mmCIF file of C-alpha atoms and ligand atoms in Angstrom:
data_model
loop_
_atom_site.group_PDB
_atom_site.id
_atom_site.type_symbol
_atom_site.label_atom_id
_atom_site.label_comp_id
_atom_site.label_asym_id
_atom_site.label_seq_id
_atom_site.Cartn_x
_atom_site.Cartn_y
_atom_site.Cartn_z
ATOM 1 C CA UNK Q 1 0.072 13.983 15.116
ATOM 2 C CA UNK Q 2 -1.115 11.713 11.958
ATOM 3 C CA UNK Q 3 -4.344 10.788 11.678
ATOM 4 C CA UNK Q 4 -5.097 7.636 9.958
ATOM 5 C CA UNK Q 5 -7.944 6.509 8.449
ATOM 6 C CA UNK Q 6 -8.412 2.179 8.889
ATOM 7 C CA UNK Q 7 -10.750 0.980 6.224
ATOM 8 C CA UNK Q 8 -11.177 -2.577 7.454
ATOM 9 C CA UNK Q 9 -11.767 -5.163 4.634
ATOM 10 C CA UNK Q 10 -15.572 -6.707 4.790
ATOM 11 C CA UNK Q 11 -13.783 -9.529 2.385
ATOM 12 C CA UNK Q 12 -12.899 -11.149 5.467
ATOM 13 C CA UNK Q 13 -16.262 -10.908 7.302
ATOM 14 C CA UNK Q 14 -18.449 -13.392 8.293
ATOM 15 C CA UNK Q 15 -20.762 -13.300 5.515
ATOM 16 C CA UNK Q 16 -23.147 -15.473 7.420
ATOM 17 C CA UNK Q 17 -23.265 -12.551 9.923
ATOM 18 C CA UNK Q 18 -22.589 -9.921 7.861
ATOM 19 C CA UNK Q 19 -24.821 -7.541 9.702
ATOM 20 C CA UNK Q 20 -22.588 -8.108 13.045
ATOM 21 C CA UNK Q 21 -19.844 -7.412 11.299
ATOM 22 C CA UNK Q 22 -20.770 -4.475 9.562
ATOM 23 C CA UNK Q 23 -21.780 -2.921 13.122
ATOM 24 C CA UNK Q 24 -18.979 -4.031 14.659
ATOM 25 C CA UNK Q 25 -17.126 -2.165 12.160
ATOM 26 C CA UNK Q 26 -19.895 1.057 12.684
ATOM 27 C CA UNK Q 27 -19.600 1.138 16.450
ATOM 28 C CA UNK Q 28 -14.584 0.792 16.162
ATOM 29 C CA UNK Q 29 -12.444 3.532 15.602
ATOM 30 C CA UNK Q 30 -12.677 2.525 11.566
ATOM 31 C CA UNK Q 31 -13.487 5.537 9.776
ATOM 32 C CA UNK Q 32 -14.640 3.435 6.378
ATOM 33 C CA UNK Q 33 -16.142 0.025 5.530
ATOM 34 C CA UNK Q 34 -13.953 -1.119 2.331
ATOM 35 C CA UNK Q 35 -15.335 -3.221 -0.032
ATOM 36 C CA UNK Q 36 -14.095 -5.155 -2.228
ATOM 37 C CA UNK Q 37 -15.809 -6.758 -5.894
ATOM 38 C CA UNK Q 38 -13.937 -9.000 -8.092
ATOM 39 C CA UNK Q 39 -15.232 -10.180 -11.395
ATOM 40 C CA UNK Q 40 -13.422 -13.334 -11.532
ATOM 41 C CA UNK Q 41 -11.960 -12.012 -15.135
ATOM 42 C CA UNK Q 42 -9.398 -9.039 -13.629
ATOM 43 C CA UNK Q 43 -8.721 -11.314 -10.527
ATOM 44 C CA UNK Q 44 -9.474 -14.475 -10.511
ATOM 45 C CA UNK Q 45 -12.061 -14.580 -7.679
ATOM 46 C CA UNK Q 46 -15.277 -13.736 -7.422
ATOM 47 C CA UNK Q 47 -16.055 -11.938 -4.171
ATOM 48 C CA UNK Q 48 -19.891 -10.147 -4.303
ATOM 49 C CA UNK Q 49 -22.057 -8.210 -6.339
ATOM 50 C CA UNK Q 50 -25.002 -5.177 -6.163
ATOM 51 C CA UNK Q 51 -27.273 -7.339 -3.980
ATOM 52 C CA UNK Q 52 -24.878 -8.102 -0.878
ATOM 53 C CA UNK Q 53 -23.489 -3.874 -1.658
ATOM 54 C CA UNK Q 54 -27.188 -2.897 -0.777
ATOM 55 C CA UNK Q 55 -27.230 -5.237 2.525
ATOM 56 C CA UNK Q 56 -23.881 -3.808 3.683
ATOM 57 C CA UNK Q 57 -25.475 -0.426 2.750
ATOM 58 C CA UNK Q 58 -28.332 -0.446 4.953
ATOM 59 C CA UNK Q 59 -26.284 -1.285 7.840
ATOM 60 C CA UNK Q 60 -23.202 1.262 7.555
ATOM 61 C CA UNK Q 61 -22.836 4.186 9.342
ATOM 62 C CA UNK Q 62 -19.746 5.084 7.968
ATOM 63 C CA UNK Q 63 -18.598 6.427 4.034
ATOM 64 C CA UNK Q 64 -18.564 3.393 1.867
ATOM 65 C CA UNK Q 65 -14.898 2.589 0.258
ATOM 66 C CA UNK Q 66 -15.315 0.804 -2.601
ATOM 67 C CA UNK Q 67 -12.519 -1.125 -4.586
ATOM 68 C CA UNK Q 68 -13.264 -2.698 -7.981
ATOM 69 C CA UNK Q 69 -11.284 -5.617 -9.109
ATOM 70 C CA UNK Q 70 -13.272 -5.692 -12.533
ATOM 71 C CA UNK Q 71 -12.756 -5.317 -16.159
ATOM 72 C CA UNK Q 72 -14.145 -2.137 -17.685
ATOM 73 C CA UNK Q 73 -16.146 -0.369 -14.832
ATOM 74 C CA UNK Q 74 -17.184 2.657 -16.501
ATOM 75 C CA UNK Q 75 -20.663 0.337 -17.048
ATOM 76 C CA UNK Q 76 -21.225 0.625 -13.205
ATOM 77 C CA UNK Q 77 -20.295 3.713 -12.389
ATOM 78 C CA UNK Q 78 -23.898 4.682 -12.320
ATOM 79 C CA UNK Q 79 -24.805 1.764 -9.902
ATOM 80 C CA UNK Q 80 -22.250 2.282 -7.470
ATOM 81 C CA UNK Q 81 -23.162 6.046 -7.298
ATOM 82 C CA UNK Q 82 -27.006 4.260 -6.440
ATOM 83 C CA UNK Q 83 -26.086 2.081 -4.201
ATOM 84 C CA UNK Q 84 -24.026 4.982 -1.619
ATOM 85 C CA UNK Q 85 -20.201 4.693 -2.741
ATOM 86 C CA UNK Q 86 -18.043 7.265 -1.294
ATOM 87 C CA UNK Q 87 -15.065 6.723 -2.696
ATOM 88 C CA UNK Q 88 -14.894 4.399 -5.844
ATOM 89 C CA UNK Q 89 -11.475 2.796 -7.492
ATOM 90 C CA UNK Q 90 -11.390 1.347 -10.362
ATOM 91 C CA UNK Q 91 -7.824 -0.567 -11.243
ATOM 92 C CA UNK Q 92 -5.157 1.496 -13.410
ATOM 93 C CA UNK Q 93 -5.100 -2.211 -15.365
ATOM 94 C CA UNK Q 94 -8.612 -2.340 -16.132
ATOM 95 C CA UNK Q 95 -8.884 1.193 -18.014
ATOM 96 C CA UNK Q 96 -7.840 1.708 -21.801
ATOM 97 C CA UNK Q 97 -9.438 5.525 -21.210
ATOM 98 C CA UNK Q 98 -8.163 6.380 -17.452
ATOM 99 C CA UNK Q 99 -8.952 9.897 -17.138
ATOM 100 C CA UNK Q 100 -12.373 9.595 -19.067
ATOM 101 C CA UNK Q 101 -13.206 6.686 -16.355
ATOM 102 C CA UNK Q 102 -12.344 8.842 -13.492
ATOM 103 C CA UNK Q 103 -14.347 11.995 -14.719
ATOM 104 C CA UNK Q 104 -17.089 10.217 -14.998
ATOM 105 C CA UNK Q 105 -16.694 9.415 -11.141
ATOM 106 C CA UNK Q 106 -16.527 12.789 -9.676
ATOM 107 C CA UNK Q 107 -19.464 13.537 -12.217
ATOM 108 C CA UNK Q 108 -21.314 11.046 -10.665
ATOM 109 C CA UNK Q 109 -20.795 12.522 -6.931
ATOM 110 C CA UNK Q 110 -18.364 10.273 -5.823
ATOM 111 C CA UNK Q 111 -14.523 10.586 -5.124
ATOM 112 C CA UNK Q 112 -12.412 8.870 -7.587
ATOM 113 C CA UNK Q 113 -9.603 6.729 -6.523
ATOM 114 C CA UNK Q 114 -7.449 4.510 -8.512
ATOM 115 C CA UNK Q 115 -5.663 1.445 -7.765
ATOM 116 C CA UNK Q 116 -1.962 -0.044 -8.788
ATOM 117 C CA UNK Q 117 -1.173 -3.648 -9.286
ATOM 118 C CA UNK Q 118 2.306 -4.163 -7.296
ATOM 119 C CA UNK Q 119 3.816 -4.270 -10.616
ATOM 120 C CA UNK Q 120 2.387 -0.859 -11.935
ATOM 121 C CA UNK Q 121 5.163 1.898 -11.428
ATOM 122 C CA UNK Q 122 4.174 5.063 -10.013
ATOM 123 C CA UNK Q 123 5.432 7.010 -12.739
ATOM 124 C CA UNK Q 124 2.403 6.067 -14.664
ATOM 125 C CA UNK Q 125 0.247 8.538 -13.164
ATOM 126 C CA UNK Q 126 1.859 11.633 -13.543
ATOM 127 C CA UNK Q 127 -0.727 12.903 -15.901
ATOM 128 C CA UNK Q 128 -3.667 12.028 -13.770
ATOM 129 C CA UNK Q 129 -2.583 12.729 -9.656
ATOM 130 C CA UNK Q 130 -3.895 16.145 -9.849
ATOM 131 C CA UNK Q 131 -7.279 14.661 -10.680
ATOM 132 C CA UNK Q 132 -7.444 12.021 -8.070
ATOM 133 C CA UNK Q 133 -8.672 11.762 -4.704
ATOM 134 C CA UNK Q 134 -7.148 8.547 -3.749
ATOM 135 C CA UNK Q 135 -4.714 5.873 -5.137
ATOM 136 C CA UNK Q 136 -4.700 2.497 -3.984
ATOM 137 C CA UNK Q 137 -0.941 0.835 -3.674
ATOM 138 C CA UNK Q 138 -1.888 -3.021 -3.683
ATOM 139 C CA UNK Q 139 0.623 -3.986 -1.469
ATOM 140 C CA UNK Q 140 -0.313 -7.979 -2.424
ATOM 141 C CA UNK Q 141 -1.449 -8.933 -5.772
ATOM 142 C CA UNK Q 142 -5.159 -8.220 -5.861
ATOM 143 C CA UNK Q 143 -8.021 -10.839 -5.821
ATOM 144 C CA UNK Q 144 -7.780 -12.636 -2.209
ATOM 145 C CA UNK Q 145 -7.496 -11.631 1.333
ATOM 146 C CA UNK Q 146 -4.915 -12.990 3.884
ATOM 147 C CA UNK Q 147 -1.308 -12.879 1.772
ATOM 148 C CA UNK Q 148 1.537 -11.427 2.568
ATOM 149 C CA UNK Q 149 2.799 -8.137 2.245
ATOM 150 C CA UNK Q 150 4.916 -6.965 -0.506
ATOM 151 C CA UNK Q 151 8.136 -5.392 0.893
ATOM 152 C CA UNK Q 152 8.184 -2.763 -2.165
ATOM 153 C CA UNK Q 153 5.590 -0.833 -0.609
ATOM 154 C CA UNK Q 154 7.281 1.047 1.065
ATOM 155 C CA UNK Q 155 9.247 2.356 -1.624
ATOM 156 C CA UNK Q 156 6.284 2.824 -3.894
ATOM 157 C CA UNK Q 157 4.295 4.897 -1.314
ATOM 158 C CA UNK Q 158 7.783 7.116 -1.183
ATOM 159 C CA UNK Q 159 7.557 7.784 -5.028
ATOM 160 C CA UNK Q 160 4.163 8.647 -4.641
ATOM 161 C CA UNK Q 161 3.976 11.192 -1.991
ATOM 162 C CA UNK Q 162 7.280 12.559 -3.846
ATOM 163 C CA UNK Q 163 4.738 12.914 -7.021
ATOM 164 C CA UNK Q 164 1.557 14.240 -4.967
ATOM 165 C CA UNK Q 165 3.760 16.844 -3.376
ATOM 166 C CA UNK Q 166 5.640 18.045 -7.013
ATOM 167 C CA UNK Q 167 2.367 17.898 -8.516
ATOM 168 C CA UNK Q 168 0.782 19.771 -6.104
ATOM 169 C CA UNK Q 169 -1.745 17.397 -5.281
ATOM 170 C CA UNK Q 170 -4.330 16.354 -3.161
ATOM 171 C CA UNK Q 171 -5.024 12.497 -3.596
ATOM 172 C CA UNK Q 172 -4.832 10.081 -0.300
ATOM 173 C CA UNK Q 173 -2.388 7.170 0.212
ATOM 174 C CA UNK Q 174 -4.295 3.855 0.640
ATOM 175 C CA UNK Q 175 -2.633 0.671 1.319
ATOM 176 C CA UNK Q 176 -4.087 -2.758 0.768
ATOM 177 C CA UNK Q 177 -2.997 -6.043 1.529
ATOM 178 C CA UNK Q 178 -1.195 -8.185 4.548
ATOM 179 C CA UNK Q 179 -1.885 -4.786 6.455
ATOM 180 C CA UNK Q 180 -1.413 -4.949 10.462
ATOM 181 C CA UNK Q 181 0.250 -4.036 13.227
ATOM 182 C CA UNK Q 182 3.410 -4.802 12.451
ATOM 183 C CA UNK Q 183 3.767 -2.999 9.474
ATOM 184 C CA UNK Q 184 1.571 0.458 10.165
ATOM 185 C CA UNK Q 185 4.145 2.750 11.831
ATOM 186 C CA UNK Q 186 5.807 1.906 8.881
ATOM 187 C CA UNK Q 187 3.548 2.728 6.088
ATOM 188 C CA UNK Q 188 2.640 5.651 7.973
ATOM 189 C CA UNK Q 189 6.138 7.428 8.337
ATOM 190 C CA UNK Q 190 6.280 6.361 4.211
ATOM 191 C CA UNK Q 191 3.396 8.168 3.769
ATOM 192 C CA UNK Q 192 0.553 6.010 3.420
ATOM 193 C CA UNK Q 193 -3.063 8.128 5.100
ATOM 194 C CA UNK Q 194 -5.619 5.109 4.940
ATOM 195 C CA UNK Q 195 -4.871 1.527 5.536
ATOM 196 C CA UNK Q 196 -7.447 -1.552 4.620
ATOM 197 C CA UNK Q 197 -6.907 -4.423 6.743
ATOM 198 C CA UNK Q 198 -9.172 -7.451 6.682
ATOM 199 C CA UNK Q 199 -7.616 -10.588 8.135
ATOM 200 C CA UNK Q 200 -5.727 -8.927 10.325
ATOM 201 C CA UNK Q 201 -9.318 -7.323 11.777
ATOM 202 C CA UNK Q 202 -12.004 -9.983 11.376
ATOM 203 C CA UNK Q 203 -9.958 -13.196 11.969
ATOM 204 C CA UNK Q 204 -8.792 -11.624 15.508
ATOM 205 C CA UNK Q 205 -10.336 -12.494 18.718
ATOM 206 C CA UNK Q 206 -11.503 -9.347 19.269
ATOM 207 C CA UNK Q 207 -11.842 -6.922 16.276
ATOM 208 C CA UNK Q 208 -13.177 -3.671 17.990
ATOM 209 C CA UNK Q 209 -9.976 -3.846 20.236
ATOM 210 C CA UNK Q 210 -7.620 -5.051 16.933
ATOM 211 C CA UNK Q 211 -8.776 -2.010 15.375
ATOM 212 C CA UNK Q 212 -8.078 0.259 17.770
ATOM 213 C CA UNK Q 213 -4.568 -0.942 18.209
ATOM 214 C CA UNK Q 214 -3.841 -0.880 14.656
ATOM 215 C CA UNK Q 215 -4.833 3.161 14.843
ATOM 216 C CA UNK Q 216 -3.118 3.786 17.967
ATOM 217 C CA UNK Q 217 0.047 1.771 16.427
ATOM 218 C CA UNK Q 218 -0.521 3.835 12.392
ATOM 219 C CA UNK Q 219 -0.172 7.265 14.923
ATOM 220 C CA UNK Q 220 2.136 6.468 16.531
ATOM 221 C CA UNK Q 221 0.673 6.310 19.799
HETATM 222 C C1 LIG S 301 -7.404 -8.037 -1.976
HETATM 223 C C2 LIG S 301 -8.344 -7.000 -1.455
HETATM 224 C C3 LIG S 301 -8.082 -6.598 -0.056
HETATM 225 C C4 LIG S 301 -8.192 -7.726 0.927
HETATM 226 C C5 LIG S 301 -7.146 -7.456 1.959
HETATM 227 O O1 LIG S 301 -7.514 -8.148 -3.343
HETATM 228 O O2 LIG S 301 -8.272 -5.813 -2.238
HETATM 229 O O3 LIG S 301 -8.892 -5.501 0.343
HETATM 230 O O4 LIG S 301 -9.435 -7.833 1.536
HETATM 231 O O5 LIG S 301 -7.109 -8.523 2.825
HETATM 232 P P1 LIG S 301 -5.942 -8.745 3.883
HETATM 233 O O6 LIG S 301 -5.948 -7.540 4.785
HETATM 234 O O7 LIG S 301 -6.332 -10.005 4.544
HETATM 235 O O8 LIG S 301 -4.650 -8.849 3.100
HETATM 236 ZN ZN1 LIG S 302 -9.349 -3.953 -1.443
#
């Protein structure tokens, strides 16, 4: 039986309530908060910075999945590590020095994921899998929540389990982007182990039972 992990999207919280929301995600079936920071220079929006991180931080109960849509992150690798990260990604796009990037992750006590625009073939990290914990397929083009899914997806998360299984490798399948219930089963049997869904959780009537649904439906059940 699959076990998926649903990392629903805080992008599409109510940031007026984002307390709520960050317990409603603490007492679902989600097993991470994911959350999202755009620069407004990699993507062109602007989401939140360290401030709103350490609200969201004293609130969660569960690990802390955070996705960097930012140019050069190596300067805040420090500060995410401060501020509880789990898992970090930084964007294969935003790093001329890849490998020294994600070192300095792990060094830092964090797992190191990275991300791929939806055009950034797979192929491009056969030097690095072995080394990661997690890659991100954007299955929409990065920057804002509610668009819709990117057929190739499927295929992509296909060439990358083929890679993390020649390679010997550990690193988790993450999707993100126009994630829901009608596409799970199917990023599941491609191979994907942790899908981010925000619009799809937090604009639905009620997002403890949309979350649970979206598990059941990712295993199958
Ligand atoms: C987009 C973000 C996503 C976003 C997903 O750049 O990385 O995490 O919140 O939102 P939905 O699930 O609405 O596509
Ligand atoms: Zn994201």
């Amino acid at each position: 039986m699959q076990k998926t992990k649903i990392a629903p999207s805080l992008l599409a919280a109510d940031f007026g309530n984002l307390q709520r929301d960050v317990e409603m995600v603490n007492n679902s079936v989600a097993d991470w908060h994911h959350i999202d920071v755009m620069d407004g220079v990699f993507v062109p929006n602007i989401s939140y910075g360290m401030p709103v991180i350490k609200a969201i931080q004293g609130h969660a109960t569960k690990p802390l999945d955070v996705h960097l849509m930012i140019i050069d992150p190596d300067r805040y690798i420090g500060t995410f590590a401060e501020l509880g990260a789990t898992v970090l990604t930084v964007h294969y796009e935003a790093c001329t020095h890849l490998h020294r990037t994600v070192q300095a992750i792990k060094a830092a006590g964090m797992k190191a994921g990275v991300a791929l625009n939806p055009h950034t073939n797979i192929s491009l990290l056969e030097d690095t899998i072995s080394d990661l914990d997690l890659v991100l397929i954007m299955s929409v083009n990065p920057g804002f929540g509610g668009q819709s899914f990117i057929e190739n997806t499927y295929e992509k998360i296909k060439a990358l389990k083929e890679l993390i299984q020649r390679k010997n490798a550990s690193a988790l399948i993450e999707i993100d982007g126009g994630v829901s219930t009608e596409n799970a089963k199917k990023l599941t049997d491609a191979g994907a182990d942790v899908l981010v869904a925000g619009s799809f959780v937090f604009k639905s009537e009620k997002p403890l039972q949309t979350i649970l649904e979206l598990k059941s439906v990712a295993d199958g059940k």
